[in-house]
mmCIF file of C-alpha atoms in Angstrom:
data_model
loop_
_atom_site.group_PDB
_atom_site.id
_atom_site.type_symbol
_atom_site.label_atom_id
_atom_site.label_comp_id
_atom_site.label_asym_id
_atom_site.label_seq_id
_atom_site.Cartn_x
_atom_site.Cartn_y
_atom_site.Cartn_z
ATOM 1 C CA UNK A 69 -0.168 -0.168 -0.007
ATOM 2 C CA UNK A 70 1.779 3.233 -1.130
ATOM 3 C CA UNK A 71 1.364 6.129 1.335
ATOM 4 C CA UNK A 72 0.080 9.269 -0.026
ATOM 5 C CA UNK A 73 3.006 12.089 0.057
ATOM 6 C CA UNK A 74 5.724 9.927 1.223
ATOM 7 C CA UNK A 75 9.018 10.095 -0.879
ATOM 8 C CA UNK A 76 12.747 8.710 -0.447
ATOM 9 C CA UNK A 77 15.332 11.089 0.319
ATOM 10 C CA UNK A 78 18.793 9.319 0.847
ATOM 11 C CA UNK A 79 18.127 6.478 2.950
ATOM 12 C CA UNK A 80 15.136 8.142 4.602
ATOM 13 C CA UNK A 81 11.531 8.669 3.736
ATOM 14 C CA UNK A 82 10.084 11.986 3.995
ATOM 15 C CA UNK A 83 6.657 13.156 4.043
ATOM 16 C CA UNK A 84 6.828 15.931 1.283
ATOM 17 C CA UNK A 85 3.927 18.141 0.514
ATOM 18 C CA UNK A 86 3.453 21.388 -1.986
ATOM 19 C CA UNK A 87 2.539 24.087 0.445
ATOM 20 C CA UNK A 88 -0.418 26.246 -1.725
ATOM 21 C CA UNK A 89 0.325 29.261 -2.664
ATOM 22 C CA UNK A 90 -1.876 31.418 -1.172
ATOM 23 C CA UNK A 91 0.142 30.371 1.990
ATOM 24 C CA UNK A 92 3.220 30.193 1.050
ATOM 25 C CA UNK A 93 3.564 33.872 2.361
ATOM 26 C CA UNK A 94 2.070 32.648 5.780
ATOM 27 C CA UNK A 95 4.257 29.329 6.248
ATOM 28 C CA UNK A 96 7.179 30.647 4.825
ATOM 29 C CA UNK A 97 8.148 28.028 1.583
ATOM 30 C CA UNK A 98 7.522 26.629 -1.102
ATOM 31 C CA UNK A 99 6.995 22.445 0.221
ATOM 32 C CA UNK A 100 6.505 20.911 4.118
ATOM 33 C CA UNK A 101 8.947 18.411 4.123
ATOM 34 C CA UNK A 102 8.643 16.217 7.338
ATOM 35 C CA UNK A 103 10.708 13.320 8.466
ATOM 36 C CA UNK A 104 9.515 9.508 8.917
ATOM 37 C CA UNK A 105 12.180 7.272 8.933
ATOM 38 C CA UNK A 106 13.816 4.154 7.564
ATOM 39 C CA UNK A 107 12.128 1.539 7.837
ATOM 40 C CA UNK A 108 8.792 0.418 6.417
ATOM 41 C CA UNK A 109 8.072 0.010 9.948
ATOM 42 C CA UNK A 110 8.807 2.990 10.748
ATOM 43 C CA UNK A 111 7.280 5.132 7.856
ATOM 44 C CA UNK A 112 4.199 3.353 8.882
ATOM 45 C CA UNK A 113 3.834 4.121 12.561
ATOM 46 C CA UNK A 114 4.980 7.494 12.118
ATOM 47 C CA UNK A 115 2.131 8.431 8.923
ATOM 48 C CA UNK A 116 -0.487 8.794 10.757
ATOM 49 C CA UNK A 117 0.707 11.647 13.391
ATOM 50 C CA UNK A 118 2.815 13.424 10.468
ATOM 51 C CA UNK A 119 0.160 13.960 8.267
ATOM 52 C CA UNK A 120 -2.372 14.977 10.705
ATOM 53 C CA UNK A 121 -0.019 16.987 11.841
ATOM 54 C CA UNK A 122 0.723 19.075 8.446
ATOM 55 C CA UNK A 123 -3.158 19.089 7.975
ATOM 56 C CA UNK A 124 -3.260 20.929 11.270
ATOM 57 C CA UNK A 125 -0.447 23.451 10.034
ATOM 58 C CA UNK A 126 -2.413 23.846 6.776
ATOM 59 C CA UNK A 127 -5.795 24.634 8.729
ATOM 60 C CA UNK A 128 -3.891 27.465 11.180
ATOM 61 C CA UNK A 129 -2.306 28.865 7.962
ATOM 62 C CA UNK A 130 -5.960 29.034 5.897
ATOM 63 C CA UNK A 131 -7.449 30.433 9.205
ATOM 64 C CA UNK A 132 -4.839 33.420 9.690
ATOM 65 C CA UNK A 133 -5.186 33.865 5.734
ATOM 66 C CA UNK A 134 -8.853 34.327 5.824
ATOM 67 C CA UNK A 135 -8.815 35.946 9.344
ATOM 68 C CA UNK A 136 -10.990 33.836 10.918
ATOM 69 C CA UNK A 137 -8.613 33.468 14.219
ATOM 70 C CA UNK A 138 -10.562 33.599 17.148
ATOM 71 C CA UNK A 139 -8.980 36.476 19.296
ATOM 72 C CA UNK A 140 -9.955 36.438 23.352
ATOM 73 C CA UNK A 141 -11.912 38.996 24.602
ATOM 74 C CA UNK A 142 -9.740 42.452 26.300
ATOM 75 C CA UNK A 143 -12.109 42.145 29.090
ATOM 76 C CA UNK A 144 -12.293 39.046 31.361
ATOM 77 C CA UNK A 145 -16.413 39.609 31.289
ATOM 78 C CA UNK A 146 -18.515 38.793 28.570
ATOM 79 C CA UNK A 147 -22.019 41.046 27.683
ATOM 80 C CA UNK A 148 -24.927 39.032 27.648
ATOM 81 C CA UNK A 149 -28.481 39.694 28.102
ATOM 82 C CA UNK A 150 -30.917 38.655 30.577
ATOM 83 C CA UNK A 151 -34.498 38.140 30.153
ATOM 84 C CA UNK A 152 -36.569 39.264 33.101
ATOM 85 C CA UNK A 153 -39.871 37.695 33.995
ATOM 86 C CA UNK A 154 -42.302 40.957 33.282
ATOM 87 C CA UNK A 155 -40.733 40.632 29.582
ATOM 88 C CA UNK A 156 -38.146 43.356 30.165
ATOM 89 C CA UNK A 157 -34.855 42.626 28.941
ATOM 90 C CA UNK A 158 -31.449 44.031 30.400
ATOM 91 C CA UNK A 159 -27.666 44.017 29.404
ATOM 92 C CA UNK A 160 -25.389 42.802 31.798
ATOM 93 C CA UNK A 161 -22.037 41.817 32.378
ATOM 94 C CA UNK A 162 -21.294 38.756 33.052
ATOM 95 C CA UNK A 163 -17.408 37.309 34.544
ATOM 96 C CA UNK A 164 -15.745 34.433 32.453
ATOM 97 C CA UNK A 165 -15.136 31.875 35.573
#
């Protein structure tokens, strides 16, 4: 069974994957190369974790590119709306615990 993105490099095998053009400025490289090991057993053992690591790196870079990175609030309080029994709503600030 051939594993996707696995290539020989000298006497080792590496996980090699092109970085999309849109992400090259963020990641600072055109390709991602991660070591897997020397033997087939080492490669099979490391592959899933290495592939997941690459996917996570790409996902974070896409988030950064799209500006969808969640920002922490500057205040330790979250604004919320409280419904009162008489139907009037009021705004309150509740501390985050």
